[in-house]
JSON list of C-alpha atoms in Angstrom, two decimals:
[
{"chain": "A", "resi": 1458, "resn": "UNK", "atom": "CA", "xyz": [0.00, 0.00, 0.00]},
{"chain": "A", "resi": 1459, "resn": "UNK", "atom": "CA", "xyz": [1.55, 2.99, -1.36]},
{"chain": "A", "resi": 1460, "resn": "UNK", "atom": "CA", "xyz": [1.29, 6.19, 1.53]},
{"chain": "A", "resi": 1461, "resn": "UNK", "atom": "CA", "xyz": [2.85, 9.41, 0.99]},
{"chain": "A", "resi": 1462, "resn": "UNK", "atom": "CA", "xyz": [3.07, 11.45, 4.18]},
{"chain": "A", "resi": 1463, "resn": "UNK", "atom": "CA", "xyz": [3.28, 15.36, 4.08]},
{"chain": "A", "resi": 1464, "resn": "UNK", "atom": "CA", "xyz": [4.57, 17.91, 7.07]},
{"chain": "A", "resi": 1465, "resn": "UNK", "atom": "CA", "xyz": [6.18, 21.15, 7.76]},
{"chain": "A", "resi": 1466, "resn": "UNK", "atom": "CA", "xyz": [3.56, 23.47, 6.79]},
{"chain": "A", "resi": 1467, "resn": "UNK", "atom": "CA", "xyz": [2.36, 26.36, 8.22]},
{"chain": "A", "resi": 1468, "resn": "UNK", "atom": "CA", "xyz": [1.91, 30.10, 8.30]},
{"chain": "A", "resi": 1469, "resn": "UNK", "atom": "CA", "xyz": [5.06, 32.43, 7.74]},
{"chain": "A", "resi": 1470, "resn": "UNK", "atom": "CA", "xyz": [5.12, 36.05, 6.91]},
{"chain": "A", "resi": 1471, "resn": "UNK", "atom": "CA", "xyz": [6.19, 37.00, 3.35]},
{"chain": "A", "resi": 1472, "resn": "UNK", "atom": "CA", "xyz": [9.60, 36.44, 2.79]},
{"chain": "A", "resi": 1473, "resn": "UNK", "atom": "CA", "xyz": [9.82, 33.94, 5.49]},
{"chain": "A", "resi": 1474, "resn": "UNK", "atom": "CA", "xyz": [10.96, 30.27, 4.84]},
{"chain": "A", "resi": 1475, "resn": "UNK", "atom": "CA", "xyz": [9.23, 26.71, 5.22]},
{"chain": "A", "resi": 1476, "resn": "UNK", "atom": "CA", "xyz": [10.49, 22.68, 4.72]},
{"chain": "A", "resi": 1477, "resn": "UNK", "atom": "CA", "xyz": [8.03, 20.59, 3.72]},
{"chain": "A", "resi": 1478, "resn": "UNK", "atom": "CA", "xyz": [9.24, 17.05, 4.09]},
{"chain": "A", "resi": 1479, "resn": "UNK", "atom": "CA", "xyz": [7.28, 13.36, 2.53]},
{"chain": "A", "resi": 1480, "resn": "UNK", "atom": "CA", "xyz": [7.98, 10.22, 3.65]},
{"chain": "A", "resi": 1481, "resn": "UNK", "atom": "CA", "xyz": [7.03, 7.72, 1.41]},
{"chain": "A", "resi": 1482, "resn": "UNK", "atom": "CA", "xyz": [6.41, 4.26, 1.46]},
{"chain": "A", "resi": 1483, "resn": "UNK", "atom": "CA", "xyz": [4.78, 0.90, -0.28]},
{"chain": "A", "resi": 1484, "resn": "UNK", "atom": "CA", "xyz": [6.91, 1.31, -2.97]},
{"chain": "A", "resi": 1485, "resn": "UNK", "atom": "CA", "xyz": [10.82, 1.30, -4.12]},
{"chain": "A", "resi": 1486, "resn": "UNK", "atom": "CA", "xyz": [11.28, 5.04, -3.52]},
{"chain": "A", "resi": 1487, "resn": "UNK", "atom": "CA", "xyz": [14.10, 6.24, -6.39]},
{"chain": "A", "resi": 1488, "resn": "UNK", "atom": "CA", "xyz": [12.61, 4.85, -8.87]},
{"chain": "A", "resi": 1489, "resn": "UNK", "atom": "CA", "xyz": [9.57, 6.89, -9.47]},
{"chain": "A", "resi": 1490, "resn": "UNK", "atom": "CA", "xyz": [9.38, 10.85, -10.39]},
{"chain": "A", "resi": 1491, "resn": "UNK", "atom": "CA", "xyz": [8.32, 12.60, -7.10]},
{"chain": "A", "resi": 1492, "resn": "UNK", "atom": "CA", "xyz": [6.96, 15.92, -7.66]},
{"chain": "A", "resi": 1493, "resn": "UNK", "atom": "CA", "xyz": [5.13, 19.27, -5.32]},
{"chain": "A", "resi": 1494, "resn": "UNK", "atom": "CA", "xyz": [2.21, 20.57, -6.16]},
{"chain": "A", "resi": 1495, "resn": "UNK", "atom": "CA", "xyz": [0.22, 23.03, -4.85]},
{"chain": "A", "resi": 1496, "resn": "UNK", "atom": "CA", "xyz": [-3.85, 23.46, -4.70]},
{"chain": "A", "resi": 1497, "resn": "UNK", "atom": "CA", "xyz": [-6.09, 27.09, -4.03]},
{"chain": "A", "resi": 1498, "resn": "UNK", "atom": "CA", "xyz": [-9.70, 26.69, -2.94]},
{"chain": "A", "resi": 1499, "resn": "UNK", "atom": "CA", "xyz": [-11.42, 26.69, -6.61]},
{"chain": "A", "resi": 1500, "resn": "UNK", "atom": "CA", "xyz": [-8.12, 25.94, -9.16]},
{"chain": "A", "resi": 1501, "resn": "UNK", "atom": "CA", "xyz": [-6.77, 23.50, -10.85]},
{"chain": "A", "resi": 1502, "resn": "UNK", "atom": "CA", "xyz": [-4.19, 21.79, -8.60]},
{"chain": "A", "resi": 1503, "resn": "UNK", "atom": "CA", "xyz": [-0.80, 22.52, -10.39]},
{"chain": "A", "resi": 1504, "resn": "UNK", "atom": "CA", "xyz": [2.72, 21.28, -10.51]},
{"chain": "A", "resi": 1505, "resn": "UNK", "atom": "CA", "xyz": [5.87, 23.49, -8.34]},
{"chain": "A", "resi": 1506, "resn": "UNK", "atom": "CA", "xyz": [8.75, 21.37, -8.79]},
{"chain": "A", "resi": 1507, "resn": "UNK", "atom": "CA", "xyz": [9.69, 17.97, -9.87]},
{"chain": "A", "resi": 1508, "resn": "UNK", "atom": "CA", "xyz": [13.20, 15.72, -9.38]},
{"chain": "A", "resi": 1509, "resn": "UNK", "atom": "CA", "xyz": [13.00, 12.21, -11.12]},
{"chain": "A", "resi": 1510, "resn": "UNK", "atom": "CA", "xyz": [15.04, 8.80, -10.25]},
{"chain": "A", "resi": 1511, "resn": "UNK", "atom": "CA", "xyz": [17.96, 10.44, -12.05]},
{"chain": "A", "resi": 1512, "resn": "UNK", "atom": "CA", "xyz": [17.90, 13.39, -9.88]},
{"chain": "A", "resi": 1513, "resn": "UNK", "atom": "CA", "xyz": [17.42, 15.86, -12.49]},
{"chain": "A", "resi": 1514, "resn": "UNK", "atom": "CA", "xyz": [14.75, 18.64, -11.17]},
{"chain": "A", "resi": 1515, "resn": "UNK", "atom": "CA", "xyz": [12.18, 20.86, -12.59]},
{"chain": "A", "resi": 1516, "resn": "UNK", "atom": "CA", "xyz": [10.43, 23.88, -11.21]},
{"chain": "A", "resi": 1517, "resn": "UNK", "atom": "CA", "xyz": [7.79, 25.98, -12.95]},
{"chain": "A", "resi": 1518, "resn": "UNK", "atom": "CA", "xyz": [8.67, 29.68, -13.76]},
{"chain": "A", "resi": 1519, "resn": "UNK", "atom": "CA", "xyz": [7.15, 31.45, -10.48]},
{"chain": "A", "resi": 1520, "resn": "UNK", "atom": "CA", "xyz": [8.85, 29.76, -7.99]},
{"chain": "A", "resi": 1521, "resn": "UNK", "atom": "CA", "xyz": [12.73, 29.46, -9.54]},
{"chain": "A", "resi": 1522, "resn": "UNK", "atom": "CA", "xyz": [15.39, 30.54, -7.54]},
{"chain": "A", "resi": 1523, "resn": "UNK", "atom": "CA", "xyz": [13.32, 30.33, -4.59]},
{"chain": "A", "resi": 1524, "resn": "UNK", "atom": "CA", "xyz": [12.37, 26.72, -3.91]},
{"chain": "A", "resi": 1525, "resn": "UNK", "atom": "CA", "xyz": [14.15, 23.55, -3.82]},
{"chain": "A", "resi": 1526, "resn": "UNK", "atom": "CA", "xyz": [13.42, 19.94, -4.25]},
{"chain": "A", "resi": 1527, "resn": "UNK", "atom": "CA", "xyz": [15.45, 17.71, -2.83]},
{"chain": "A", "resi": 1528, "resn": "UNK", "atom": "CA", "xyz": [15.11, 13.52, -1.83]},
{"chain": "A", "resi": 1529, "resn": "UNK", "atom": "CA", "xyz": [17.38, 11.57, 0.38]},
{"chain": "A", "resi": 1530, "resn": "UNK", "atom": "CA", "xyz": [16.51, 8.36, -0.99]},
{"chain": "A", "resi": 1531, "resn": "UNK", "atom": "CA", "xyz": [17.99, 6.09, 2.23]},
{"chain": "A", "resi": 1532, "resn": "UNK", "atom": "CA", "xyz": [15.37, 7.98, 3.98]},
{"chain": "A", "resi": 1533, "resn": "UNK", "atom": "CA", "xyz": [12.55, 7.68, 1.73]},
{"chain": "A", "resi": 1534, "resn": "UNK", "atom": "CA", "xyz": [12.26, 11.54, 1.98]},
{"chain": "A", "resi": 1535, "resn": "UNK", "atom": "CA", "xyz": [11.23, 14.37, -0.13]},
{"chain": "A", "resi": 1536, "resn": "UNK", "atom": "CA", "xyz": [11.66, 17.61, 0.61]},
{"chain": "A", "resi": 1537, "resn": "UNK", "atom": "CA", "xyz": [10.64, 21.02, -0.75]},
{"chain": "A", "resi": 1538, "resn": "UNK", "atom": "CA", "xyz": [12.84, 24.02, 0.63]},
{"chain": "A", "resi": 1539, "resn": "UNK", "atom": "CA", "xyz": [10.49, 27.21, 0.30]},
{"chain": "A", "resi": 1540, "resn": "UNK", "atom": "CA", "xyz": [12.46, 30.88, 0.71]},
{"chain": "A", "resi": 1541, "resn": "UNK", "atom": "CA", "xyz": [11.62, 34.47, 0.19]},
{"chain": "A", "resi": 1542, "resn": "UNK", "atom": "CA", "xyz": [7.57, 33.17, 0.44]},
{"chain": "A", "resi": 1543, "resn": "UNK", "atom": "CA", "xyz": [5.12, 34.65, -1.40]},
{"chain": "A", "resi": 1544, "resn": "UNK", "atom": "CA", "xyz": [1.16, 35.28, -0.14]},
{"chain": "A", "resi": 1545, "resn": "UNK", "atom": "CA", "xyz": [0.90, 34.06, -3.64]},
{"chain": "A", "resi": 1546, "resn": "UNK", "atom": "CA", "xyz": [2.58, 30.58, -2.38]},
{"chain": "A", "resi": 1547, "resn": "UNK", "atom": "CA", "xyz": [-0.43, 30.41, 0.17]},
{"chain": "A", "resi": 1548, "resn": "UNK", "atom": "CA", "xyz": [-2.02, 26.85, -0.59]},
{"chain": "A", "resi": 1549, "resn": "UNK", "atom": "CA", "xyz": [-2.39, 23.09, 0.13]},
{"chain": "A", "resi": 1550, "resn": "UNK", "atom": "CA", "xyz": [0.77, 21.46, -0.81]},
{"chain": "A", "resi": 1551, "resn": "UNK", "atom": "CA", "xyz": [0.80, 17.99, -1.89]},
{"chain": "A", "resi": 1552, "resn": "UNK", "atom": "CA", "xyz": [3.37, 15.58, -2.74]},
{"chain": "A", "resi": 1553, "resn": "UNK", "atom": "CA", "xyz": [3.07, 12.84, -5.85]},
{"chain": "A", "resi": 1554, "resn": "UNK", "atom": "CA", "xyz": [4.94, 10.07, -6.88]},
{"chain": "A", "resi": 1555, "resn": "UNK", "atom": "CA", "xyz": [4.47, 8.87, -10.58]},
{"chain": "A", "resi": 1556, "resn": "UNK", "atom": "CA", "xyz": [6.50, 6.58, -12.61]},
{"chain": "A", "resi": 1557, "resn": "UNK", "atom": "CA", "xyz": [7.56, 9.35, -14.99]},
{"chain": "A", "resi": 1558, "resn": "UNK", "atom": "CA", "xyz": [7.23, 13.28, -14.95]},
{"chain": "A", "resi": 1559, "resn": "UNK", "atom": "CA", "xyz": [7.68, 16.40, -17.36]},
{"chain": "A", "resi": 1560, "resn": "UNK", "atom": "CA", "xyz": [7.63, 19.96, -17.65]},
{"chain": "A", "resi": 1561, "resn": "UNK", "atom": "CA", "xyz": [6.10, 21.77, -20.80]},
{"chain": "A", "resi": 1562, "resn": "UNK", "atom": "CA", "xyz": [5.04, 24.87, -21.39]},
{"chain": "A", "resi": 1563, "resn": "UNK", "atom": "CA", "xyz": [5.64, 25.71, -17.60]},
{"chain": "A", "resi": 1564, "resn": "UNK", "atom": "CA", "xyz": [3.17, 22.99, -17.18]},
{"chain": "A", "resi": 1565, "resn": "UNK", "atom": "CA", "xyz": [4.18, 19.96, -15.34]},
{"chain": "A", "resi": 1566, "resn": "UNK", "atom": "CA", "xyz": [2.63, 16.32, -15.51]},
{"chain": "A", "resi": 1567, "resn": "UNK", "atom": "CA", "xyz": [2.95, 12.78, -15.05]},
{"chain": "A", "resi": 1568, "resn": "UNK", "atom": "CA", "xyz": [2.69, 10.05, -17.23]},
{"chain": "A", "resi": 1569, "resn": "UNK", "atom": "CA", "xyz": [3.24, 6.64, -17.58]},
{"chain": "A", "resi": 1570, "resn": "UNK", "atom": "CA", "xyz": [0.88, 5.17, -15.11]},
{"chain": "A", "resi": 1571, "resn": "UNK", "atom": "CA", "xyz": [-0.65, 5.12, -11.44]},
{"chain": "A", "resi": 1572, "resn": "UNK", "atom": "CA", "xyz": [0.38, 8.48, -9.58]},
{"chain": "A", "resi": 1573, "resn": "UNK", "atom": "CA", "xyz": [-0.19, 8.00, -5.87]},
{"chain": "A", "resi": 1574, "resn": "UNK", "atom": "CA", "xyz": [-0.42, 11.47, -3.60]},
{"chain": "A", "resi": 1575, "resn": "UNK", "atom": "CA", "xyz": [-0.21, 12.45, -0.34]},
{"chain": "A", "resi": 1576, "resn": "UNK", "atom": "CA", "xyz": [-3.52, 14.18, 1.57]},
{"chain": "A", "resi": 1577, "resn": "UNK", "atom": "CA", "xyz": [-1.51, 17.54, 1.85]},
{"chain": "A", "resi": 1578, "resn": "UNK", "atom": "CA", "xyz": [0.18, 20.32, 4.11]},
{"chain": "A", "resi": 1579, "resn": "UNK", "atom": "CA", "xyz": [-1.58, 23.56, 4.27]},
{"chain": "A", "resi": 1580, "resn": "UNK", "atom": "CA", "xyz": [1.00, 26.53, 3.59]},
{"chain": "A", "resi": 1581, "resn": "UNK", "atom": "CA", "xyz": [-0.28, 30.01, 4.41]},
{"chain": "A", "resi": 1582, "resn": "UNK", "atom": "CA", "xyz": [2.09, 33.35, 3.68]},
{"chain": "A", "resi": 1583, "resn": "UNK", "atom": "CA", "xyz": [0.81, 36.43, 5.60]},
{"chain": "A", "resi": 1584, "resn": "UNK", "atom": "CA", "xyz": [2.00, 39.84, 3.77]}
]
C-alpha cells in the first residue's frame, strides 16, 4: 500500500521560509518521479517542482530561484525548501509520486501510469 506522508507546513510572513518534508512508502522510492504541487480553494491543482530517479529537477517559472526539491533516498524523503515566500505561495501542498514526470510549457505532468499522492500540508504566507 503505497502512503505518501506530508509535514512542515504552516503560516510564515512574506519572505519567510518553510520545509516541507514526505515520507514515502509501499513502494521502491528512487525509482519513481516525485513531484510538489500546490492546490487554491477553486483551481486547478498545479505542478511546483519535480526531481526524477535520475535526480534531475524541474520547477515551474514562479517559484525558480526560490524553492528547492530535494530527496534523500535512504530515507525515503522528499523535501521542498520554500524561501523568500510569497502570499501568492499560500495553498495546500501535496506531494506525488508517478513513474515518470515532465515539464512543458511551464506545465508539469505525469505520465506513464498510477500516480499516488499524499492528503496535503496547508502553507499560508501572511504579507
Amino acid at each position: 500500500q503505497v502512503q505518501l506522508m506530508e509535514s512542515g507546513g504552516g503560516t510564515v510572513q512574506s519572505g519567510g521560509s518553510l520545509r516541507l518534508s514526505c515520507v514515502a512508502s509501499g513502494f521502491t522510492y528512487g525509482t519513481y518521479c516525485m513531484a510538489w504541487l500546490r492546490e487554491v480553494p477553486g483551481k486547478v491543482r498545479k505542478g511546483v517542482a519535480t526531481i526524477e530517479s535520475g535526480g534531475r529537477t524541474n520547477y515551474v517559472d514562479s517559484v525558480k530561484g526560490r524553492f528547492t526539491i530535494s530527496q534523500d533516498n535512504g530515507a525515503n524523503t522528499l523535501y521542498l525548501q520554500m524561501n523568500s515566500l510569497k502570499p501568492e505561495d499560500t495553498a495546500m501542498y501535496f506531494c506525488a509520486a508517478g513513474p515518470k514526470c515532465a515539464k512543458s510549457n511551464d506545465v508539469i505532468y505525469f505520465f506513464g501510469g498510477t500516480v499516488y499522492w499524499g492528503q496535503g500540508t496547508q502553507v499560508t504566507v501572511s504579507s
